[in-house]
Amino acid sequence: MRNIHIKGIVTSLFLLILSAVLLYLTLTIIREPFIGLEVRENGGKYFVEAIEPAGQAIVKGIAIGDEIVEVNGKAADEYHYLNKFFSVEKAQTVLVMHNDGTPALVSFSKGWNGEHSASELLIQLYLPLISLVLFTGLSTFLYRKRKDDRAALMLMLFFVIIGLSYYSSAASYRSDLVGYSIMYVALPFIPSLFLLFMNSYLKRYDVDFISKSWMIGLFGISGIVQLGCLIYVWTDLIPGKIFLFIRMIYYGTLLVGNFLCIVLLIKKYLFYRNTKLNSLFKITLTSHIVAFTPFTVMNVLPLFFGYSQILPAAFTAPFLFVLPVVYFYLLTSNQLFDIDFILSRFRYYTSLAIIPAIIITFVLTAIMKSQSSISWIMMFQIFTIVYIGITLFLYVKEQIDHKFRPKLFKSMYSYQDSLDRFSRKIARVMKRADLEEVLKQELNELLPVNRIDFLLVDQAEAVVKPIGETAEEQGTAIFLLQVSETLKVGEMVELPHGLGLVMGRQRSKYHIVWIGSKTNHTRFNSDELRWLKTMANYASIVFENLYLIEGLIEDLESEVQKEQTTSPWVLRLLFCLSENERRKLAADLHDSALQDQLLWYRKLESLIMDHPLSDKLGQELEDIKEGLLDVIHQIRETCNELRPPLLKEMGVVEAVESIVEHSQMRDNFAIDFRPKMFHRELNEEQITAIYRIVQELLRNAAKHAQANLVTLELEQRKDEIYFRYVDDGKGMDVDYMKASFEHMGLSGIKERVTSLEGEISFRSKLGNGLEVVISLPETITTGRSERGLMRDSYLIG
């Protein structure tokens, strides 16, 4: 309890001191004018070396190269801040000798007098204050959520130091001693605190980031440099020349600290790049480079070598916001964001932005050169600002497009809906005519065109058909024959009167969809062309598959005609191919569509749980969630229908029991399944055949029989497999039944039995139900001796 009490007192004292410091800094920023001059001494004279943006010096007409003659009515070398900090901050009057030799007495008013420009308030007060509030809010949130987590405490301190450093920079620009002190003490701690945070954070992954000896050395060097800076700021014990050396070491400490962080991150990333920590170290490395590189390269590095800053710190410091955001996300989220996607977009945006940035920079430079001279540093500053601005604009534009474009331009997204709808429809297409019908329907629904025709371009015979006698049709036919050598499947061809989509190719024949001109006499826009190109690709894939299937069927039919009867081996081959395709389609549905639906379901569930939602939006999202569950269930049912899992492993009895159980939950009749012990295992082909026969019979009973009881018998006799199906339904006339095999699926059952060299009989009368008796041989004799082909049962595997 005593420790808790002491901890509370320390926390309260810390917050009190922090509040007092922030109040003092705020009053300093508001009351003291920001002059914004960097001065250098040359031969006992003081000249303006650089001017900070949004400072009073720009407003008062002071320019680079002007000489500072007097400060507050006295010689310039007598002004304390000019000698000590090479600054004229806190001055009331400054006598300036302009480059053209004309003197000017410039006065600066203290106190809140309304002379602060909007840009000065934005850069010196509003942005630092917003950053401080943001970092304080993040720290408060972390303290409430993770106050017992050492890594969270390090991150909180990290946030406070960054926010305090940024806020105190405005006071240090005014040569305020407290502002200077905070900057000299706080900034070197940022790399050290980052290293401490990474050490604590990575302990959960059993990773050591940096050794204690390195940390002690870094803190020791930083402490010595900070102490020297504080002694110089508050006393006159250290001469200015020695302080220049100390300040160089100070900037060097910042450089070494940041360099050490980046080196360690690169080292860890290379070591763990093939492990699950790959994304973690890639994120931390990228964020650290983005956050510190601008400030280090544009500000610290030039000051270290004694030059002016390339860009004002007001432009580079905001990049530090990247670090708190990223590490706050890492510490509070259970998932990592996709850094590879972000980097790919970053490369894309930066590549797009570079040429416009160069052009704009040259234009602005040319305009400004006509009024005054421009240094290469200023040109680089202009280029950097424009380049970053264009890159950010492209990124923001993409986010706005993603969020608002579907709402503002709904017609554009109807193309995506069309593609989804078209892909679902063609999945069920089995004939080329069906494909053409689906494609024509989709095109008519979205495009206002005067015609949609399907043409056949025969290169060998140099003919296009069907084609009419009109000039438009004849011209299109002539054009297609002229370009027939360049046609490619899945491509789009611009015709004299519309567009052509190349659906497929059969030897020297091309199948083309002719889409006529738009009825509103406008050209096809880019969205329509992209949509048509995608439709052509979809259609060409399906067409090629249909062509292959049709060719195979033609070959099989030819073989059957030679035999005069339907050969069992042909039927077996067809059924084996069918089962193979069922298995592949089931696997594709399970591995792609089903997994995608599950992923979106989990994302939606996470969105509903993790974010506050209005009642209306919450209900709509719940409805979508339930719809996704229904789709997931339907896909699973379809996968099981196409290819029941573990069919071979279950065995024939268990396989039939599974389909019986499933049917009982769905249908209105009872099923009495009477299996007998099987002494020998059946092969997968036989199990699949029996499973499909039972499946089709139960489906037929549900649709047509109106039965109350279905009885199934299955047993293994001496040399055969015996199966019997009986229902008490309405029955039917046997002659009519034979004529309607194709419509009831019973023809498929008969062909399956024939393929396995079995026998099947149907017995039925109106009002007396249906009886089906099947006898299958245990050993199939059809093989190589009959067709010269090896047994094809492997096709199912």
Coordinates of N, CA and C in Angstrom, one line a residue, residues 448 517-525 528:
P448 N -26.5 0.2 -73.9 CA -27.6 0.6 -74.8 C -27.0 0.5 -76.3
S517 N -23.0 -0.4 -82.4 CA -22.8 1.0 -81.8 C -23.9 1.3 -80.8
K518 N -23.6 2.2 -79.9 CA -24.5 2.6 -78.8 C -25.6 3.4 -79.4
T519 N -26.8 3.2 -78.9 CA -28.0 3.8 -79.4 C -28.0 5.3 -79.1
N520 N -27.2 5.8 -78.1 CA -27.2 7.2 -77.8 C -26.0 7.9 -78.6
H521 N -25.4 7.1 -79.5 CA -24.4 7.7 -80.5 C -23.2 8.2 -79.7
T522 N -22.8 7.6 -78.6 CA -21.6 8.0 -77.9 C -20.6 6.9 -78.0
R523 N -19.4 7.2 -77.8 CA -18.3 6.2 -77.8 C -18.3 5.4 -76.5
F524 N -17.8 4.2 -76.6 CA -17.6 3.4 -75.3 C -16.6 4.0 -74.4
N525 N -17.0 4.3 -73.2 CA -16.1 4.9 -72.2 C -15.1 3.9 -71.7
E528 N -16.5 1.0 -69.6 CA -17.2 0.0 -70.4 C -16.2 -0.9 -71.1

